[in-house]
Amino acid sequence: MSTLSLQGILIKKNSIENIENKEGKKWKKQTFVIQTDAEYNNQICFQLFGEDKITILENHKEGDKIEVFFNISSKEYNNRYYHNIDAWRINPINNNEKIDEENDPNTQNNNLPF
């Protein structure tokens, strides 16, 4: 299976939620939203479960351009399916990175007749 990732601008970091499951186990959860450059449905909400995962968002602030790596899962409840988009890595994207013009196909002189 290939790795899923999206790039976009971090537009919202929600507060950390404390959750307790049926067995009494406590968890922390945080959600965040990025805006991609897609024409439609360009805002995606991701979730982070557990303190170790929540820490990967700490170094990023709203307005940062990031790449989010994630898994998608679905659970059935009462004959309906609910989906989760679980982030597991976030990388910053440096807007100041220079394009490698030598390997950029838009700047190469390829001497084609058309």
Coordinates of N, CA and C in Angstrom, one line a residue:
M1 N 0.8 -1.2 0.0 CA 0.0 0.0 0.0 C 0.9 1.2 0.0
S2 N 0.5 2.2 -0.8 CA 1.3 3.4 -0.9 C 1.0 4.4 0.3
T3 N 2.0 5.3 0.6 CA 1.8 6.2 1.6 C 0.9 7.4 1.2
L4 N 0.0 7.7 2.0 CA -0.9 8.9 1.7 C -0.4 10.1 2.4
S5 N -0.4 11.2 1.6 CA 0.1 12.5 2.1 C -0.6 13.6 1.4
L6 N -0.8 14.7 2.0 CA -1.3 16.0 1.4 C -0.5 17.2 1.9
Q7 N -0.4 18.1 1.0 CA 0.2 19.4 1.4 C -0.8 20.5 1.5
G8 N -0.6 21.4 2.4 CA -1.5 22.5 2.5 C -1.1 23.5 3.6
I9 N -1.9 24.4 3.9 CA -1.7 25.4 4.9 C -2.5 25.1 6.1
L10 N -1.8 25.0 7.3 CA -2.4 24.8 8.5 C -3.3 26.0 8.9
I11 N -4.6 25.8 8.9 CA -5.5 26.9 9.1 C -6.2 26.8 10.5
K12 N -6.2 25.7 11.2 CA -6.8 25.6 12.5 C -6.2 24.5 13.3
K13 N -5.8 24.8 14.6 CA -5.4 23.8 15.5 C -6.5 23.8 16.7
N14 N -7.2 22.8 16.8 CA -8.2 22.7 17.9 C -7.6 22.3 19.2
S15 N -8.3 22.6 20.3 CA -7.8 22.3 21.6 C -7.7 20.8 21.8
I16 N -6.9 20.4 22.7 CA -6.7 19.0 23.0 C -7.9 18.5 23.8
E17 N -8.5 17.4 23.4 CA -9.6 16.8 24.1 C -9.2 15.6 25.0
N18 N -9.8 15.5 26.1 CA -9.5 14.3 27.0 C -10.7 13.4 26.8
I19 N -10.4 12.1 26.4 CA -11.5 11.2 26.1 C -11.3 9.9 27.0
E20 N -12.4 9.4 27.4 CA -12.4 8.1 28.2 C -13.3 7.1 27.4
N21 N -12.7 5.9 27.2 CA -13.5 4.9 26.5 C -14.4 4.1 27.5
K22 N -15.1 3.1 26.9 CA -16.0 2.3 27.8 C -15.3 1.6 28.9
E23 N -14.1 1.2 28.7 CA -13.3 0.5 29.8 C -12.7 1.4 30.8
G24 N -12.8 2.7 30.6 CA -12.2 3.7 31.5 C -10.8 4.1 31.1
K25 N -10.3 3.7 30.0 CA -9.0 4.1 29.5 C -9.1 5.5 29.0
K26 N -8.1 6.4 29.4 CA -8.1 7.8 29.0 C -7.2 8.0 27.9
W27 N -7.6 8.9 27.0 CA -6.8 9.2 25.8 C -6.9 10.8 25.6
K28 N -5.9 11.2 24.9 CA -5.9 12.6 24.4 C -6.0 12.6 22.9
K29 N -6.8 13.6 22.4 CA -7.0 13.7 21.0 C -7.0 15.2 20.6
Q30 N -6.4 15.4 19.5 CA -6.4 16.8 18.9 C -6.7 16.7 17.4
T31 N -7.5 17.7 17.0 CA -7.8 17.7 15.5 C -7.2 19.0 15.0
F32 N -6.9 19.0 13.7 CA -6.4 20.2 13.0 C -6.9 20.2 11.6
V33 N -6.9 21.3 10.9 CA -7.4 21.5 9.6 C -6.3 22.1 8.7
I34 N -6.2 21.5 7.5 CA -5.3 22.2 6.5 C -6.2 22.5 5.3
Q35 N -5.7 23.6 4.6 CA -6.4 24.0 3.4 C -5.5 23.6 2.2
T36 N -5.9 22.8 1.3 CA -5.1 22.4 0.1 C -5.4 23.4 -1.0
D37 N -4.8 23.1 -2.1 CA -5.0 24.0 -3.3 C -6.0 23.4 -4.2
A38 N -6.8 22.3 -3.8 CA -7.8 21.7 -4.6 C -8.9 22.7 -4.8
E39 N -9.6 22.6 -6.0 CA -10.7 23.6 -6.3 C -11.9 23.4 -5.4
Y40 N -12.3 22.2 -5.1 CA -13.4 21.9 -4.3 C -13.0 21.1 -3.1
N41 N -13.8 21.2 -2.0 CA -13.5 20.5 -0.8 C -12.1 20.5 -0.4
N42 N -11.6 21.7 -0.2 CA -10.1 21.9 0.0 C -9.7 22.0 1.4
Q43 N -10.7 21.9 2.4 CA -10.3 21.8 3.8 C -10.4 20.4 4.3
I44 N -9.4 19.9 4.9 CA -9.3 18.5 5.4 C -9.0 18.6 6.9
C45 N -9.8 17.9 7.7 CA -9.6 17.8 9.1 C -9.0 16.4 9.5
F46 N -7.8 16.5 10.1 CA -7.1 15.3 10.6 C -7.2 15.2 12.1
Q47 N -6.9 14.0 12.6 CA -6.9 13.8 14.1 C -5.6 13.2 14.5
L48 N -5.2 13.5 15.7 CA -4.0 12.9 16.4 C -4.5 12.3 17.6
F49 N -4.2 11.0 17.8 CA -4.6 10.3 19.0 C -3.4 9.9 19.9
G50 N -3.5 10.3 21.1 CA -2.4 9.9 22.1 C -1.4 11.1 22.2
E51 N -0.8 11.2 23.4 CA 0.2 12.3 23.6 C 1.3 12.3 22.7
D52 N 1.8 11.1 22.3 CA 3.0 11.0 21.5 C 2.7 11.6 20.1
K53 N 1.5 11.3 19.6 CA 1.1 11.9 18.3 C 0.8 13.4 18.3
I54 N 0.2 13.8 19.4 CA -0.1 15.3 19.6 C 1.1 16.1 19.5
T55 N 2.3 15.6 20.0 CA 3.5 16.4 20.0 C 4.0 16.7 18.6
I56 N 3.6 15.9 17.6 CA 4.1 16.3 16.2 C 3.5 17.5 15.7
L57 N 2.4 18.0 16.3 CA 1.8 19.3 15.9 C 2.3 20.5 16.6
E58 N 3.0 20.3 17.7 CA 3.4 21.4 18.6 C 4.3 22.4 17.9
N59 N 5.2 22.0 17.0 CA 6.1 22.9 16.4 C 5.6 23.6 15.2
H60 N 4.3 23.4 14.9 CA 3.7 24.1 13.7 C 2.6 25.0 14.2
K61 N 2.5 26.2 13.5 CA 1.5 27.2 13.9 C 0.6 27.4 12.7
E62 N -0.6 28.0 13.0 CA -1.5 28.4 11.9 C -0.8 29.3 10.9
G63 N -1.0 29.0 9.6 CA -0.4 29.7 8.6 C 0.8 29.0 8.0
D64 N 1.3 28.0 8.7 CA 2.5 27.2 8.2 C 2.1 26.3 7.0
K65 N 2.9 26.2 6.0 CA 2.7 25.2 5.0 C 3.3 23.9 5.4
I66 N 2.5 22.8 5.4 CA 3.0 21.6 5.9 C 2.6 20.4 4.9
E67 N 3.2 19.3 5.1 CA 2.8 18.0 4.4 C 2.4 17.1 5.5
V68 N 1.2 16.5 5.4 CA 0.7 15.6 6.4 C 0.7 14.2 5.9
F69 N 1.2 13.2 6.6 CA 1.2 11.8 6.2 C 0.1 11.2 7.1
F70 N -0.7 10.3 6.5 CA -1.9 9.9 7.3 C -2.4 8.5 6.8
N71 N -3.3 7.9 7.6 CA -4.0 6.7 7.3 C -5.5 7.0 7.4
I72 N -6.2 6.3 6.6 CA -7.7 6.5 6.6 C -8.3 5.1 7.1
S73 N -9.2 5.2 8.0 CA -9.9 4.0 8.5 C -11.4 4.3 8.6
S74 N -12.2 3.2 8.6 CA -13.6 3.3 8.7 C -14.1 2.3 9.7
K75 N -15.2 2.7 10.4 CA -15.8 1.8 11.4 C -17.3 1.8 11.1
E76 N -17.9 0.7 11.2 CA -19.4 0.6 11.0 C -20.1 0.6 12.4
Y77 N -21.1 1.4 12.5 CA -21.9 1.5 13.7 C -23.4 1.7 13.3
N78 N -24.2 0.8 13.7 CA -25.7 0.9 13.3 C -25.9 1.1 11.8
N79 N -25.2 0.2 11.1 CA -25.3 0.2 9.6 C -24.9 1.5 8.9
R80 N -24.1 2.3 9.6 CA -23.5 3.5 9.0 C -22.0 3.4 9.2
Y81 N -21.2 4.0 8.2 CA -19.8 4.0 8.3 C -19.3 5.4 8.7
Y82 N -18.3 5.4 9.6 CA -17.7 6.6 10.1 C -16.2 6.5 9.7
H83 N -15.6 7.6 9.2 CA -14.3 7.6 8.7 C -13.4 8.5 9.7
N84 N -12.1 8.0 9.8 CA -11.1 8.8 10.5 C -9.9 9.0 9.6
I85 N -9.4 10.2 9.7 CA -8.1 10.5 9.0 C -7.1 10.8 10.0
D86 N -6.3 9.8 10.3 CA -5.3 9.8 11.4 C -3.9 10.2 10.9
A87 N -3.5 11.4 11.3 CA -2.1 11.9 10.9 C -1.1 11.1 11.8
W88 N 0.1 10.8 11.1 CA 1.1 10.2 11.9 C 2.5 10.9 11.7
R89 N 2.6 11.8 10.7 CA 3.8 12.6 10.6 C 3.4 13.9 9.9
I90 N 4.1 15.0 10.3 CA 3.9 16.3 9.7 C 5.3 16.9 9.4
N91 N 5.5 17.2 8.2 CA 6.7 17.9 7.8 C 6.5 19.3 7.4
P92 N 7.4 20.2 7.8 CA 7.2 21.6 7.3 C 7.6 21.7 5.8
I93 N 7.0 22.6 5.1 CA 7.4 22.8 3.7 C 8.0 24.2 3.7
N94 N 9.2 24.3 3.2 CA 10.0 25.6 3.2 C 9.6 26.3 1.9
N95 N 8.9 27.4 2.0 CA 8.5 28.2 0.9 C 9.7 28.9 0.1
N96 N 10.9 28.9 0.8 CA 12.0 29.5 0.2 C 12.9 28.5 -0.6
E97 N 12.5 27.3 -0.7 CA 13.3 26.3 -1.4 C 13.4 26.7 -2.9
K98 N 14.7 26.6 -3.4 CA 14.9 27.0 -4.8 C 14.6 25.8 -5.7
I99 N 14.0 26.1 -6.8 CA 13.7 25.0 -7.8 C 15.0 24.7 -8.5
D100 N 15.3 23.4 -8.7 CA 16.4 23.0 -9.4 C 16.2 23.2 -10.9
E101 N 16.6 24.4 -11.4 CA 16.3 24.8 -12.8 C 16.9 23.8 -13.8
E102 N 18.0 23.2 -13.5 CA 18.6 22.3 -14.4 C 17.7 21.1 -14.7
N103 N 17.0 20.6 -13.7 CA 16.1 19.5 -13.9 C 14.6 19.8 -14.0
D104 N 14.3 21.1 -14.0 CA 13.0 21.6 -14.2 C 12.6 21.5 -15.6
P105 N 11.6 20.7 -16.0 CA 11.2 20.6 -17.4 C 10.7 21.9 -18.0
N106 N 10.2 22.8 -17.2 CA 9.7 24.1 -17.7 C 10.8 25.0 -18.2
T107 N 12.0 24.8 -17.7 CA 13.1 25.7 -18.1 C 14.1 25.1 -19.0
Q108 N 14.0 23.8 -19.3 CA 14.9 23.1 -20.2 C 14.7 23.5 -21.6
N109 N 15.8 23.7 -22.3 CA 15.8 24.0 -23.8 C 15.9 22.6 -24.4
N110 N 14.8 22.1 -24.9 CA 14.8 20.8 -25.5 C 14.8 20.7 -27.0
N111 N 14.9 21.8 -27.7 CA 15.1 21.9 -29.1 C 14.0 21.1 -29.9
L112 N 12.8 21.0 -29.4 CA 11.8 20.3 -30.1 C 11.1 21.3 -31.1
P113 N 10.7 20.8 -32.3 CA 10.2 21.7 -33.3 C 8.8 22.2 -33.0
F114 N 8.2 21.8 -32.0 CA 6.8 22.3 -31.7 C 6.7 23.0 -30.3

